[in-house]
mmCIF file with all atom_site columns, C-alpha atoms in Angstrom:
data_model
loop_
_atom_site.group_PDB
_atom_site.id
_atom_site.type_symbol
_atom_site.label_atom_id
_atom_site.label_alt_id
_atom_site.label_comp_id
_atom_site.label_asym_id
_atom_site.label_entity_id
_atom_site.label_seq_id
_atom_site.pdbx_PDB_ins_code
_atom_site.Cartn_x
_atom_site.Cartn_y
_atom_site.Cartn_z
_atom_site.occupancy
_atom_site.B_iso_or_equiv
_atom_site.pdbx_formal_charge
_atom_site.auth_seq_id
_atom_site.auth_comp_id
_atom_site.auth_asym_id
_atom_site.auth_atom_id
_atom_site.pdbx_PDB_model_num
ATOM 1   C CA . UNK A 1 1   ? 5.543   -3.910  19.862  1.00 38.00 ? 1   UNK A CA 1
ATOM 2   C CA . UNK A 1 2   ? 8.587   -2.044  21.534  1.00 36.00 ? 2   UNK A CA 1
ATOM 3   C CA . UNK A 1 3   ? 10.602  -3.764  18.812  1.00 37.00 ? 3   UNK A CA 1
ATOM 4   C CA . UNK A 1 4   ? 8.711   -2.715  16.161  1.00 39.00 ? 4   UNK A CA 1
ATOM 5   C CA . UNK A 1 5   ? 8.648   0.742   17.371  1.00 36.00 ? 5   UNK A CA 1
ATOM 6   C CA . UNK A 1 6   ? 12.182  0.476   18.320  1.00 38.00 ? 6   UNK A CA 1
ATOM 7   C CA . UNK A 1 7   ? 13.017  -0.497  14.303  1.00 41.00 ? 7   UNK A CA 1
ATOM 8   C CA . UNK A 1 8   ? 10.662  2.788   12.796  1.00 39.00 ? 8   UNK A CA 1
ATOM 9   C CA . UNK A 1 9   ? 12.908  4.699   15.076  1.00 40.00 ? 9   UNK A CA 1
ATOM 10  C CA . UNK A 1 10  ? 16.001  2.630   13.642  1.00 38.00 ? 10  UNK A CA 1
ATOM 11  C CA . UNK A 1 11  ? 15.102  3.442   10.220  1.00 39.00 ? 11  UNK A CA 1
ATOM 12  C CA . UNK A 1 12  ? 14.747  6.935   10.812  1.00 40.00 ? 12  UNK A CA 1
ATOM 13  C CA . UNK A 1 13  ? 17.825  7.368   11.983  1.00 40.00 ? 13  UNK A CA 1
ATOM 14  C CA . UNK A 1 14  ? 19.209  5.516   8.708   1.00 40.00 ? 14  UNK A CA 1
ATOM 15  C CA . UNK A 1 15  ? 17.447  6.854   6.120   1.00 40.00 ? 15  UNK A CA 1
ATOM 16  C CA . UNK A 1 16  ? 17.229  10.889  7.150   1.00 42.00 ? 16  UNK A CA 1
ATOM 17  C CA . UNK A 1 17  ? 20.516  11.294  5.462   1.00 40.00 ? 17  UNK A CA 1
ATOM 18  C CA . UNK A 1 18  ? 19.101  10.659  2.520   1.00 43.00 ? 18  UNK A CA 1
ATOM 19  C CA . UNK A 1 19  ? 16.855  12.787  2.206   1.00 42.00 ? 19  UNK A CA 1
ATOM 20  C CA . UNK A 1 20  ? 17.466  15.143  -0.560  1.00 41.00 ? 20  UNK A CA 1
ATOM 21  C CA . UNK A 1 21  ? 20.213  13.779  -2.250  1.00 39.00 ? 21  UNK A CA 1
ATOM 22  C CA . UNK A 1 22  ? 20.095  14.817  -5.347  1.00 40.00 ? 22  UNK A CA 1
ATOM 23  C CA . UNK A 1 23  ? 17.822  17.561  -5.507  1.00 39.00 ? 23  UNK A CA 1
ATOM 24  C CA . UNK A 1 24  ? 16.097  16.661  -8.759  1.00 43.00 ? 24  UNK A CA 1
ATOM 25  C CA . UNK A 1 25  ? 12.421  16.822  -7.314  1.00 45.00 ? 25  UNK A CA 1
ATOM 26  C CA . UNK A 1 26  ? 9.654   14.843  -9.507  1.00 49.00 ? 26  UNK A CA 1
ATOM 27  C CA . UNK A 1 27  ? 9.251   16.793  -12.733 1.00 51.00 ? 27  UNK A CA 1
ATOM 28  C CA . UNK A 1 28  ? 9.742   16.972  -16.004 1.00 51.00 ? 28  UNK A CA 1
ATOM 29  C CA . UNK A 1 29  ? 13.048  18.334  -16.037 1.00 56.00 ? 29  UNK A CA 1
ATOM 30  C CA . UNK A 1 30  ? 14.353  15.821  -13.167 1.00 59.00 ? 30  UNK A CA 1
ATOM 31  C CA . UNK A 1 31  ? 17.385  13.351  -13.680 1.00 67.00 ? 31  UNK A CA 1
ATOM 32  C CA . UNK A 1 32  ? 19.258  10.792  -11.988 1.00 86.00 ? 32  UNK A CA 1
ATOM 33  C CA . UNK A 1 33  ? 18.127  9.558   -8.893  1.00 91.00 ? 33  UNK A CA 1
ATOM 34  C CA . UNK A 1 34  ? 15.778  11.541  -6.029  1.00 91.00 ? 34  UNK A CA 1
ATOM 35  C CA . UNK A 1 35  ? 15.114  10.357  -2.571  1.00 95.00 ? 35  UNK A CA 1
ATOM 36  C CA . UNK A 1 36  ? 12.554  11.095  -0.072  1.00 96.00 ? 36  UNK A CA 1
ATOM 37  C CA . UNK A 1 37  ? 11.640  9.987   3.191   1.00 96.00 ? 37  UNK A CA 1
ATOM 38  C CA . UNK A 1 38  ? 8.494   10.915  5.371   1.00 96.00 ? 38  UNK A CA 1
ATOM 39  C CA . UNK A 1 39  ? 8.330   10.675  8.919   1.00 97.00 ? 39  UNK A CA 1
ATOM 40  C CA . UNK A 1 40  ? 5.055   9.886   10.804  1.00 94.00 ? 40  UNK A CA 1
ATOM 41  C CA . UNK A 1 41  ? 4.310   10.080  14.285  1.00 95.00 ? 41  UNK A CA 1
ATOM 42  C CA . UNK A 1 42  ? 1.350   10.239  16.163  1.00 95.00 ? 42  UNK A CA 1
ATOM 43  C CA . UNK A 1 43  ? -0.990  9.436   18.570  1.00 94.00 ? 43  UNK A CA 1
ATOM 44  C CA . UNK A 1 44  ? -4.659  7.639   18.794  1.00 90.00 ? 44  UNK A CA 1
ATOM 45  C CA . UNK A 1 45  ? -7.432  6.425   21.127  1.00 87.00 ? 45  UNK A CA 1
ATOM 46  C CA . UNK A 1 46  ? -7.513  3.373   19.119  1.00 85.00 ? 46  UNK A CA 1
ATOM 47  C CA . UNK A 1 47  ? -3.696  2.351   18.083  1.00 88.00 ? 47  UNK A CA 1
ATOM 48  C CA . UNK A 1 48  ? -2.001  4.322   20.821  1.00 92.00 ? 48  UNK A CA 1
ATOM 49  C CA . UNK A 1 49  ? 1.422   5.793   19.893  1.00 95.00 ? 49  UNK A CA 1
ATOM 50  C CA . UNK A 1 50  ? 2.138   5.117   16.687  1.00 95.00 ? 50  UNK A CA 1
ATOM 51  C CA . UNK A 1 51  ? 5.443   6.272   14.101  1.00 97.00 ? 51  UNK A CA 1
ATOM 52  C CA . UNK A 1 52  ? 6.887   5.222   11.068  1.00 97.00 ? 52  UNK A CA 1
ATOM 53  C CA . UNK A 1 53  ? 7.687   6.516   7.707   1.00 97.00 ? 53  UNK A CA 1
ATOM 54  C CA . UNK A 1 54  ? 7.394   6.147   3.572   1.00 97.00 ? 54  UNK A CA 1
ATOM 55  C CA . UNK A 1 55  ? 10.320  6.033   1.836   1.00 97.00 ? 55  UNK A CA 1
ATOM 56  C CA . UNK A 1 56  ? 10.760  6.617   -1.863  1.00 96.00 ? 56  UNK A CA 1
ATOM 57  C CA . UNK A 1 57  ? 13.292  5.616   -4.641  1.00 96.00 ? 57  UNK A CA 1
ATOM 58  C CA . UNK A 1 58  ? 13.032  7.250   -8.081  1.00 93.00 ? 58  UNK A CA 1
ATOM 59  C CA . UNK A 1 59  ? 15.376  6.594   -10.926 1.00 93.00 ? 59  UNK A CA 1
ATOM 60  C CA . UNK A 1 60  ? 15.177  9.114   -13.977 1.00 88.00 ? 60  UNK A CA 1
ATOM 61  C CA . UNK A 1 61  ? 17.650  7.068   -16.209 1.00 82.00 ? 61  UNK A CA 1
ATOM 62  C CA . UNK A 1 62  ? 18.745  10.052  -18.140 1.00 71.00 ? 62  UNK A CA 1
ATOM 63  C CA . UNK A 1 63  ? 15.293  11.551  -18.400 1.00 69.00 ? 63  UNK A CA 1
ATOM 64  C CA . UNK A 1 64  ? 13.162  8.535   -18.800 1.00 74.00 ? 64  UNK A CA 1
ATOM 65  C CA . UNK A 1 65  ? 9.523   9.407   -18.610 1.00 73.00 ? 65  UNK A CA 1
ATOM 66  C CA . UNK A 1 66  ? 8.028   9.378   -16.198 1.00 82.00 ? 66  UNK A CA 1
ATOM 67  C CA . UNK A 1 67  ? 10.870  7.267   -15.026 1.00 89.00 ? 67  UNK A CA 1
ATOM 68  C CA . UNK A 1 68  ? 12.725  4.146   -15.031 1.00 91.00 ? 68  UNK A CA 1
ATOM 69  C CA . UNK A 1 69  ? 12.050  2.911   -11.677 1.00 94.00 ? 69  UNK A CA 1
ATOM 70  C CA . UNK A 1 70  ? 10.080  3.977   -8.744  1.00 96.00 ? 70  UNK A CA 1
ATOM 71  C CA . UNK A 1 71  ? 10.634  2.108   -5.367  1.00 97.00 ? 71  UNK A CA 1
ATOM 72  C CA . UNK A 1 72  ? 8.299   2.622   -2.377  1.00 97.00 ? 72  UNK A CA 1
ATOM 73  C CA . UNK A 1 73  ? 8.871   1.300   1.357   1.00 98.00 ? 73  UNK A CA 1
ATOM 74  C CA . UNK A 1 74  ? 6.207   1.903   3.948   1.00 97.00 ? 74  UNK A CA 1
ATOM 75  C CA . UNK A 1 75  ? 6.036   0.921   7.432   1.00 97.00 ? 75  UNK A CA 1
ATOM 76  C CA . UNK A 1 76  ? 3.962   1.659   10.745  1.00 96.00 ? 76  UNK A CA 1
ATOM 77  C CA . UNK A 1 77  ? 3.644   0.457   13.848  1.00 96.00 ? 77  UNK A CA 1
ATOM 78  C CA . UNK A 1 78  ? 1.778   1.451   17.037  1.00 96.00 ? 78  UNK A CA 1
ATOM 79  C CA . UNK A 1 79  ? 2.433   0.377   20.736  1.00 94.00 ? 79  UNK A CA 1
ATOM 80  C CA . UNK A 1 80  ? -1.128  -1.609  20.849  1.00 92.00 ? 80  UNK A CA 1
ATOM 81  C CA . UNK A 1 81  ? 0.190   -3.882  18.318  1.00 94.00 ? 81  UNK A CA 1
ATOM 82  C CA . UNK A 1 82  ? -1.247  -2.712  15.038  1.00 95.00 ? 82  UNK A CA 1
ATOM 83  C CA . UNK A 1 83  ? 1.299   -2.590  12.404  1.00 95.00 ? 83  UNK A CA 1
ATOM 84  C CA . UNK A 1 84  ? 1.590   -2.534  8.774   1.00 97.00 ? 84  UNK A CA 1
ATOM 85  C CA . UNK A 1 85  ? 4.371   -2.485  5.956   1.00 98.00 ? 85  UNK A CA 1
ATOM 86  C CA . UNK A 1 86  ? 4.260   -2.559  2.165   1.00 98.00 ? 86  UNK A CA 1
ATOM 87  C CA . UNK A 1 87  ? 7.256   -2.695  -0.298  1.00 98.00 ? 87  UNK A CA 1
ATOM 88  C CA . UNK A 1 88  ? 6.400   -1.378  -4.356  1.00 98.00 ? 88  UNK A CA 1
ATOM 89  C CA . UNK A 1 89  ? 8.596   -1.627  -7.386  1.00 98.00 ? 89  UNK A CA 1
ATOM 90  C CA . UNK A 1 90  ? 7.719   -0.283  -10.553 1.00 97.00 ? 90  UNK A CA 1
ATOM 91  C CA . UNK A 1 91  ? 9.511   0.119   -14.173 1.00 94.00 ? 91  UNK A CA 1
ATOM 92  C CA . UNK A 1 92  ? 8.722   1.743   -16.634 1.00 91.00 ? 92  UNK A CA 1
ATOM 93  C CA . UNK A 1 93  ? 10.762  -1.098  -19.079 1.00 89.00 ? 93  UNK A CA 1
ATOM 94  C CA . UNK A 1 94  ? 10.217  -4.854  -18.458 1.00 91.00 ? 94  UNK A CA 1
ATOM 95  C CA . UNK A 1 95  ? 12.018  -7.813  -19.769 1.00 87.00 ? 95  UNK A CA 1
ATOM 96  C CA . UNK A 1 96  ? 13.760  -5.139  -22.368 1.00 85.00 ? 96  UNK A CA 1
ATOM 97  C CA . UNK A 1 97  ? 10.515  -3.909  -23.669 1.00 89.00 ? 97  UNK A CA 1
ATOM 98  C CA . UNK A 1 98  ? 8.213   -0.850  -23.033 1.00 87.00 ? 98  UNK A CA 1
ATOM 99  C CA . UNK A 1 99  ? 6.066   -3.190  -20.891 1.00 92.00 ? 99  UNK A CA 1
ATOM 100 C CA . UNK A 1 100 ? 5.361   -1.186  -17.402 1.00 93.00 ? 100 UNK A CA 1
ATOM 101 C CA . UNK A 1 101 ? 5.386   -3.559  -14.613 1.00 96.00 ? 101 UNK A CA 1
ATOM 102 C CA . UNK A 1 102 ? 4.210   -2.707  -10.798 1.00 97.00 ? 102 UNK A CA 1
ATOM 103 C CA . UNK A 1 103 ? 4.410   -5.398  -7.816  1.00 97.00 ? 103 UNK A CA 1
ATOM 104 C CA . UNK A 1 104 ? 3.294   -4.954  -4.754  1.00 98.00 ? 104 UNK A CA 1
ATOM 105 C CA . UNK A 1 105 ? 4.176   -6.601  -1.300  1.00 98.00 ? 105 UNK A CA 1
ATOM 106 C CA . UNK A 1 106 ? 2.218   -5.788  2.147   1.00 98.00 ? 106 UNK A CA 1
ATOM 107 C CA . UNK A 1 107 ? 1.541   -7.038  5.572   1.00 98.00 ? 107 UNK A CA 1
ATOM 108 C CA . UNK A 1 108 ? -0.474  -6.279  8.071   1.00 97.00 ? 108 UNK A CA 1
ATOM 109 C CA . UNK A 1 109 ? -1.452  -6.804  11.475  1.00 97.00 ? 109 UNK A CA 1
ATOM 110 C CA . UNK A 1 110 ? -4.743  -4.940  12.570  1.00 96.00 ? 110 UNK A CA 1
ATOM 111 C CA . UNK A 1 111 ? -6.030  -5.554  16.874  1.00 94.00 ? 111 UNK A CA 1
ATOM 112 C CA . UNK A 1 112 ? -8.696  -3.454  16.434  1.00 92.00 ? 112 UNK A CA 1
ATOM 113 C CA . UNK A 1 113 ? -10.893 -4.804  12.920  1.00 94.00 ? 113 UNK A CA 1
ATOM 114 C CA . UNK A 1 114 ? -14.410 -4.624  13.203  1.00 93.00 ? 114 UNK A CA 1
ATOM 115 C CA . UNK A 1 115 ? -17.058 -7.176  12.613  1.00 93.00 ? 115 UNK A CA 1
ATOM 116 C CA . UNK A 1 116 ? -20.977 -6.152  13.281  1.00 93.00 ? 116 UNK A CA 1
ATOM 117 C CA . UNK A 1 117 ? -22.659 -9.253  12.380  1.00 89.00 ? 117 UNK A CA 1
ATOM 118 C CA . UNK A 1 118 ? -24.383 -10.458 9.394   1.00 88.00 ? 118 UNK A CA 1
ATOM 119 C CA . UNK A 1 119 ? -26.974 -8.453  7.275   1.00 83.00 ? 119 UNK A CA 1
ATOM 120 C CA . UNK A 1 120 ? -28.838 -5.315  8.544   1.00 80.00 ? 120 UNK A CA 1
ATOM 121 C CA . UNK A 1 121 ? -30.611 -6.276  11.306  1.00 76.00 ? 121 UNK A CA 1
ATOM 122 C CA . UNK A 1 122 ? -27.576 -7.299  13.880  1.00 84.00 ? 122 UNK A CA 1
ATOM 123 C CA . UNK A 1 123 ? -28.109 -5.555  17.229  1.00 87.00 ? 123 UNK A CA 1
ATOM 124 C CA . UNK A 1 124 ? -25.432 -2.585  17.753  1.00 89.00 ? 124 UNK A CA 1
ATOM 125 C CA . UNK A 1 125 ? -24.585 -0.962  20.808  1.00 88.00 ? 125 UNK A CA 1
ATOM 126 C CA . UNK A 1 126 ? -22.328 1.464   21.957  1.00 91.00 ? 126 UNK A CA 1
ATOM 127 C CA . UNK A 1 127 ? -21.178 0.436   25.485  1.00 91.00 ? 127 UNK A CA 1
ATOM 128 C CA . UNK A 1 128 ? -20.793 -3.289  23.484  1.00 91.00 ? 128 UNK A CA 1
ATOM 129 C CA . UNK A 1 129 ? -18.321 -1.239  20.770  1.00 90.00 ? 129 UNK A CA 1
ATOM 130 C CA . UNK A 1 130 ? -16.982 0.225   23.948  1.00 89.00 ? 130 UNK A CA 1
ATOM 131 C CA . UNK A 1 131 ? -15.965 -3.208  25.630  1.00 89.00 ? 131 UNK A CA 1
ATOM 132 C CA . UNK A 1 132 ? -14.367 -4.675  22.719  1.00 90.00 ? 132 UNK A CA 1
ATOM 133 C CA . UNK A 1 133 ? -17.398 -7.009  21.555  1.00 93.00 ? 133 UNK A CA 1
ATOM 134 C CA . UNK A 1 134 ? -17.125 -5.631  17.708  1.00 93.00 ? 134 UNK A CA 1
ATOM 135 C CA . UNK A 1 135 ? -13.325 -6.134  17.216  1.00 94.00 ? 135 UNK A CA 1
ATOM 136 C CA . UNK A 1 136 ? -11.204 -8.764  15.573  1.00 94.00 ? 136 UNK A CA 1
ATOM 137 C CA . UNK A 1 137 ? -7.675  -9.588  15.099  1.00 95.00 ? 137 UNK A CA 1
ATOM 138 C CA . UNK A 1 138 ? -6.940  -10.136 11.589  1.00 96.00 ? 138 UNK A CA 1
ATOM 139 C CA . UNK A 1 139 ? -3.325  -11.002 10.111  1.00 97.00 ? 139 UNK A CA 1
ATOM 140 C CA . UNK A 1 140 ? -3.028  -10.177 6.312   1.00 97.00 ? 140 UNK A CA 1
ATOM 141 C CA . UNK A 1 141 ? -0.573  -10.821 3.806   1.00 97.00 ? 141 UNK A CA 1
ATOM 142 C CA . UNK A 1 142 ? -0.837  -9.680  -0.074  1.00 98.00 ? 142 UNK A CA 1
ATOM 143 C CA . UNK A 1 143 ? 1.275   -9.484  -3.045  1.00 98.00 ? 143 UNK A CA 1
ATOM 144 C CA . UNK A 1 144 ? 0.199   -7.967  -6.096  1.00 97.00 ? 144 UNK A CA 1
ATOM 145 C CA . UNK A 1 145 ? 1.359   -8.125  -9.575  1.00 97.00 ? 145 UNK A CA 1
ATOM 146 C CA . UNK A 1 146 ? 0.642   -4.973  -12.573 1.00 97.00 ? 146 UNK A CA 1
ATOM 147 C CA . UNK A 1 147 ? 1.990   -5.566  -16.181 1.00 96.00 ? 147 UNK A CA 1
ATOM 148 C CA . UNK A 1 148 ? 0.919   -2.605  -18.535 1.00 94.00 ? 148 UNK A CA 1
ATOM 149 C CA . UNK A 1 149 ? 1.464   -2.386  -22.071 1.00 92.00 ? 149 UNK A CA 1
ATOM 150 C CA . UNK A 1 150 ? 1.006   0.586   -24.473 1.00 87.00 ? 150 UNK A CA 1
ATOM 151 C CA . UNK A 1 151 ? -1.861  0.356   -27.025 1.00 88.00 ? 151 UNK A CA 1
ATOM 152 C CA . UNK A 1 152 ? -2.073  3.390   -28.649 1.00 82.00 ? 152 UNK A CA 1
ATOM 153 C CA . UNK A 1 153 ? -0.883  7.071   -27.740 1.00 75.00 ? 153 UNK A CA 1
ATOM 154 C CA . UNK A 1 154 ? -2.666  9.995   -29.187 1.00 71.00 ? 154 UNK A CA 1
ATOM 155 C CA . UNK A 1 155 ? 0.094   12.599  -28.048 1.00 68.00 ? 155 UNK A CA 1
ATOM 156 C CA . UNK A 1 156 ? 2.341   13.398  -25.461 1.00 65.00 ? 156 UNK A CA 1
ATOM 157 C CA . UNK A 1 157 ? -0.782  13.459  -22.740 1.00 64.00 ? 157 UNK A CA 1
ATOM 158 C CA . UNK A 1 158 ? -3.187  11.067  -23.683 1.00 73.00 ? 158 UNK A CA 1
ATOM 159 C CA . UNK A 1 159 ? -2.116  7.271   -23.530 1.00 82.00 ? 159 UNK A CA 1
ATOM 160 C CA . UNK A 1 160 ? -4.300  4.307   -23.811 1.00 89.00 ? 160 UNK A CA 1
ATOM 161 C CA . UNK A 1 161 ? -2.801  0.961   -22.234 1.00 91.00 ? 161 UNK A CA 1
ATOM 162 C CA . UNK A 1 162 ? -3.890  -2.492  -22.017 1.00 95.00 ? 162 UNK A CA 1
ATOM 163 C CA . UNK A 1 163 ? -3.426  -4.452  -18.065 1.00 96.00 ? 163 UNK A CA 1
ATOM 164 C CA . UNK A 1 164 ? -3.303  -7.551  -16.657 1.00 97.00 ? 164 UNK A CA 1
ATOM 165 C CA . UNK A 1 165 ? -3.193  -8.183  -12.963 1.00 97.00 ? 165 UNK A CA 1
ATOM 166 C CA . UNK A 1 166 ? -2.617  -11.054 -10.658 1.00 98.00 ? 166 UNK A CA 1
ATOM 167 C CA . UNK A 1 167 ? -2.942  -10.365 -7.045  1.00 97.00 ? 167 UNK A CA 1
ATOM 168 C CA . UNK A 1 168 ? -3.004  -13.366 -4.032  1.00 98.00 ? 168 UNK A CA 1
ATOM 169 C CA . UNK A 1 169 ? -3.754  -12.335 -0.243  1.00 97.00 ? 169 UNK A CA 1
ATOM 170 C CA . UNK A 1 170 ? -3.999  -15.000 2.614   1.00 97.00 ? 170 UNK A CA 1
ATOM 171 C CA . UNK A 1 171 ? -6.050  -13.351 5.765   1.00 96.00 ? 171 UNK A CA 1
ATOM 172 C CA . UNK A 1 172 ? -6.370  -15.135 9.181   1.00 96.00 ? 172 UNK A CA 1
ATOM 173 C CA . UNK A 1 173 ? -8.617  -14.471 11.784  1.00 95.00 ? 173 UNK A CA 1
ATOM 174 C CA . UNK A 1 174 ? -8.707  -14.557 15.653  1.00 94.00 ? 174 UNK A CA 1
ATOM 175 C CA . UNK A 1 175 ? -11.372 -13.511 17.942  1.00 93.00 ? 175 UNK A CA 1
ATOM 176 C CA . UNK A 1 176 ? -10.724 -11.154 20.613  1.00 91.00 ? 176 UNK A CA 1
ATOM 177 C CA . UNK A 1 177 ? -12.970 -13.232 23.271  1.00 91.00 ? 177 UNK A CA 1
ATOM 178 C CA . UNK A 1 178 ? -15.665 -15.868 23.671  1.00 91.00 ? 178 UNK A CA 1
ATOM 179 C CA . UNK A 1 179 ? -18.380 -12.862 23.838  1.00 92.00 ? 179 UNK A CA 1
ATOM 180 C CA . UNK A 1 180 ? -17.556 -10.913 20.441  1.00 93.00 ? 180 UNK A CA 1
ATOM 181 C CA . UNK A 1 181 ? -19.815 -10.815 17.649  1.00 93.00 ? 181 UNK A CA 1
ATOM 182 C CA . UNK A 1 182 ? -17.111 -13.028 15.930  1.00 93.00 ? 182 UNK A CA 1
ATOM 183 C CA . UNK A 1 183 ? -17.437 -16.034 17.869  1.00 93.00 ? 183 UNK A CA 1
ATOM 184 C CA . UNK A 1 184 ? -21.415 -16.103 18.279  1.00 91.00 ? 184 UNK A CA 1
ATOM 185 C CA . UNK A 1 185 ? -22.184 -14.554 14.980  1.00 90.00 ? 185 UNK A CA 1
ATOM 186 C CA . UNK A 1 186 ? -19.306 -16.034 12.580  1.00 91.00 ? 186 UNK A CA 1
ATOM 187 C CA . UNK A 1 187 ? -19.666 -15.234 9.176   1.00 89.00 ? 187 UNK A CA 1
ATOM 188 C CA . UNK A 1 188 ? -18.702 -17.411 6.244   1.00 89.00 ? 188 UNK A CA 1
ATOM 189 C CA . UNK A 1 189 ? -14.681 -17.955 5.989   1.00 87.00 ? 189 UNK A CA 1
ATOM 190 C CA . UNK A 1 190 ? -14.537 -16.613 9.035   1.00 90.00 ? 190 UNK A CA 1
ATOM 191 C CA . UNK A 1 191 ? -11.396 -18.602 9.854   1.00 88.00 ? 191 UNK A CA 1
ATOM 192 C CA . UNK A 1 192 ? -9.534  -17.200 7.079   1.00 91.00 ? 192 UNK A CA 1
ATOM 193 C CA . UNK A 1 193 ? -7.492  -18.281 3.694   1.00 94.00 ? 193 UNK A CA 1
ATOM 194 C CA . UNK A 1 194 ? -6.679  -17.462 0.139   1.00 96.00 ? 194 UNK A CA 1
ATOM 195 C CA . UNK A 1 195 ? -8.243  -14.932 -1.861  1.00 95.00 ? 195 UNK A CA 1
ATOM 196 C CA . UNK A 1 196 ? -6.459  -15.125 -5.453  1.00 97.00 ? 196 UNK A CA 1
ATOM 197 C CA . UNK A 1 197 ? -7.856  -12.920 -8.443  1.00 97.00 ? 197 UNK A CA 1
ATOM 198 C CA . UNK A 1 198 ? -6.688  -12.309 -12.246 1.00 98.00 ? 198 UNK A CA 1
ATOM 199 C CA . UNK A 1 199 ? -8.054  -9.465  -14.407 1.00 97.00 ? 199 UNK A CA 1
ATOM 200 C CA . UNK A 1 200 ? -7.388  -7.431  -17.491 1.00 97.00 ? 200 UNK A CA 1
ATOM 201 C CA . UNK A 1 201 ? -8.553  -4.404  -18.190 1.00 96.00 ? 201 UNK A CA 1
ATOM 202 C CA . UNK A 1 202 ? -7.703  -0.949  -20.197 1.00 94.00 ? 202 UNK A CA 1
ATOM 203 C CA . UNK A 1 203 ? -6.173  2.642   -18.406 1.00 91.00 ? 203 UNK A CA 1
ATOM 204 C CA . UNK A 1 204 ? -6.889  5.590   -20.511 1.00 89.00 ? 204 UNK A CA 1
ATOM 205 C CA . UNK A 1 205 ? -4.995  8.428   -18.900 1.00 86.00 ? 205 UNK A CA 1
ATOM 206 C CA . UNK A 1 206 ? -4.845  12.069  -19.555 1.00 85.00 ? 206 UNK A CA 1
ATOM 207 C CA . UNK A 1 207 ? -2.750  13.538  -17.155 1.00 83.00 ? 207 UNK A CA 1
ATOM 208 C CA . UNK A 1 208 ? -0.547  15.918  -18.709 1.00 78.00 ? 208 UNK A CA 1
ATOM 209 C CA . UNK A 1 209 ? 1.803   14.760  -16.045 1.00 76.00 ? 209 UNK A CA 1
ATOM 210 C CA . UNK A 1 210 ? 1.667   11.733  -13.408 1.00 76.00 ? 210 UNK A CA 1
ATOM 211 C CA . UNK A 1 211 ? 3.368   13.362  -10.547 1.00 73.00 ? 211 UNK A CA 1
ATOM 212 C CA . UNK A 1 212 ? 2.083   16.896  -10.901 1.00 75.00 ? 212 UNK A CA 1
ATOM 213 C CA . UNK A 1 213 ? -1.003  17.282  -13.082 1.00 79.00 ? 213 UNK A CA 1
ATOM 214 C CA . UNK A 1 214 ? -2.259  20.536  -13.987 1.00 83.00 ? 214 UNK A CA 1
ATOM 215 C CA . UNK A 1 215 ? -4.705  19.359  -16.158 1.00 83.00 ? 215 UNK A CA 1
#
């Protein structure tokens, strides 16, 4: 975990400089290309000490709206060994057509997920949530894929879109000791696997704008 806290501080230190170049700020009247980067650090009970930071890639493309690209890089970690990172990429044009793509990339590992049992009627108690008898460790990996296409577009602030969506996680599972809930009360799956979905769907949006709406 010193590693992984070691390489949020790393990043920090590389990507700070960035940070306002080009002081077009999300808007309607921004152009070329903004950067941001957030900082987090912190401190809980549960994770310990933890830091990090988003980082954030928008390309206006001579006024494209609401842009051409949008790239988002997120990553925490925490000196108890919980840690998570995602990477995003959007466009606004895909395979040279107005088709708006998203995929999505993320990771996580998580010391401290609960389990309770089975149904309603699983004994609870506090000194047991106390001593560790509710938790799991659970390793998860996920990618995610968004392609959106225009239907029909009333004006300038009402759009209606068509979407299809393909998204594959693989979880595994590891108890945290022979007296959790996990191990004497295991549910079904409980040692893990794929999870792979495909949908379609319709957005209607109405936003008069997607990074500040005022109505």
């Amino acid at each position: 975990m010193r590693i992984i806290t070691a390489a949020a501080v790393i990043i920090v230190c590389l990507l700070l400089p960035l940070r306002g170049y080009g002081q077009a700020a999300p808007g309607d009247n921004a152009r070329g290309v903004n950067y941001s980067f957030y900082p987090i650090l912190g401190y809980s009970s549960d994770i310990g000490f933890f830091g990090g930071g988003l980082f954030q890639r928008i390309d206006y493309a001579d006024g494209k709206r609401p842009f051409f690209t949008n790239t988002l890089a997120d990553l925490t970690g925490s000196t108890n060994g919980h840690w998570a990172g995602s990477v995003e990429y959007e466009r606004t044009r895909t395979f040279g057509r107005p088709l708006r793509s998203r995929s999505v990339l993320t990771a996580e590992r998580n010391p401290i997920s609960n389990y309770f049992g089975i149904g309603n009627q699983t004994e609870f108690s506090s000194t047991g949530f106390d001593e560790g008898l509710f938790y799991l460790l659970q390793r998860r990996l996920l990618t995610r894929f968004e392609l959106r296409k225009p239907l029909r577009t009333v004006n300038r602030q009402k759009t209606l879109e068509g979407v299809l969506r393909i998204k594959l996680s693989y979880t595994e599972n590891e108890d945290r000791g022979a007296d959790t809930r996990f191990v004497l009360s295991p549910p079904p799956g409980a040692d893990g696997g794929w999870v792979n979905t495909l949908g379609a769907g319709l957005i209607y949006d109405l936003r008069n704008s997607e990074f500040d709406p005022r109505s």
